[in-house]
Amino acid sequence: ADGLIRVWDMASGDLAREMRGHGAPVFALDVSPNGARVVSGAADGATLLWTLGAERPDAEWLEHDNTVSAVTFLGDDRTVASAGWDGRVLIMTEGVGPPVEVDRLPGPVLALDVGADAVTLAAGTSSSGDASVTFWHVPSRARVLTLPGSATQAVSFVKGAQGFAAGGAGGARFWEARPETPEPAEPADPRTTTLEWSDGSALYYEAQVSRALPLLDS
């Protein structure tokens, strides 16, 4: 809320640096794939690009009409996408021309994520009037898919796989690009104890146990 971005030392838990540049509450953050840079978005419509831990930003864009609610890097540490309560989805590259408007959605955009190949961009909106999840082909800036449903507050591609997940007030949903899901095992009186993405495939798995086994309820 104070407009600061704080960096902590993971080993000690100590505050290592405060990054000052926003003049309004910060609503969105992302770290570049190489860990060297940060992109942030704030309530005043500003999107800032930083070197991690720097005292001042390297680049600043003032393109959104109000709050920037989602940001993500697009493949490298110089190109970013931003989205906001104004419904606009923008792509910006440091030192390369003005931002490009990819699309304008009918409601506030609360989430962005990009596939590992930086070719597919996904956004989640808080309005179900058009689509809860929207996809674009990044090189052509073309909208390629919409998935209607409830308001979406989070989207995430499965790392290293052709799948993604979306979540909101109505729960979480999972998709595969090529659905080949086997029939699940159904033990008697089951409970789910583990839920995790498998490595290298667009599948998630559950480990279930039966109360017939000698396990405590706790």
PDB file of C-alpha atoms in Angstrom, residues 8 23 44 54 57 90 97 121 126 139 142 189 218:
ATOM      1  CA  TRP A   8      14.150 -10.156   1.487  1.00  0.00           C
ATOM      2  CA  GLY A  23       3.556   6.667  -6.166  1.00  0.00           C
ATOM      3  CA  ASP A  44      -2.022   4.888 -10.679  1.00  0.00           C
ATOM      4  CA  ALA A  54      17.749  -1.467  -7.795  1.00  0.00           C
ATOM      5  CA  PRO A  57      13.267   1.618 -12.167  1.00  0.00           C
ATOM      6  CA  LEU A  90      -0.626  -4.344 -23.410  1.00  0.00           C
ATOM      7  CA  GLY A  97       8.738   1.970 -29.471  1.00  0.00           C
ATOM      8  CA  LEU A 121      -0.608 -15.316 -23.366  1.00  0.00           C
ATOM      9  CA  SER A 126     -13.548 -10.667 -13.288  1.00  0.00           C
ATOM     10  CA  PRO A 139       3.651 -12.863 -32.237  1.00  0.00           C
ATOM     11  CA  ALA A 142      -4.424 -12.337 -32.305  1.00  0.00           C
ATOM     12  CA  ASP A 189     -14.177 -44.119   1.537  1.00  0.00           C
ATOM     13  CA  SER A 218      -5.343 -36.157  12.409  1.00  0.00           C
TER      14      SER A 218
END
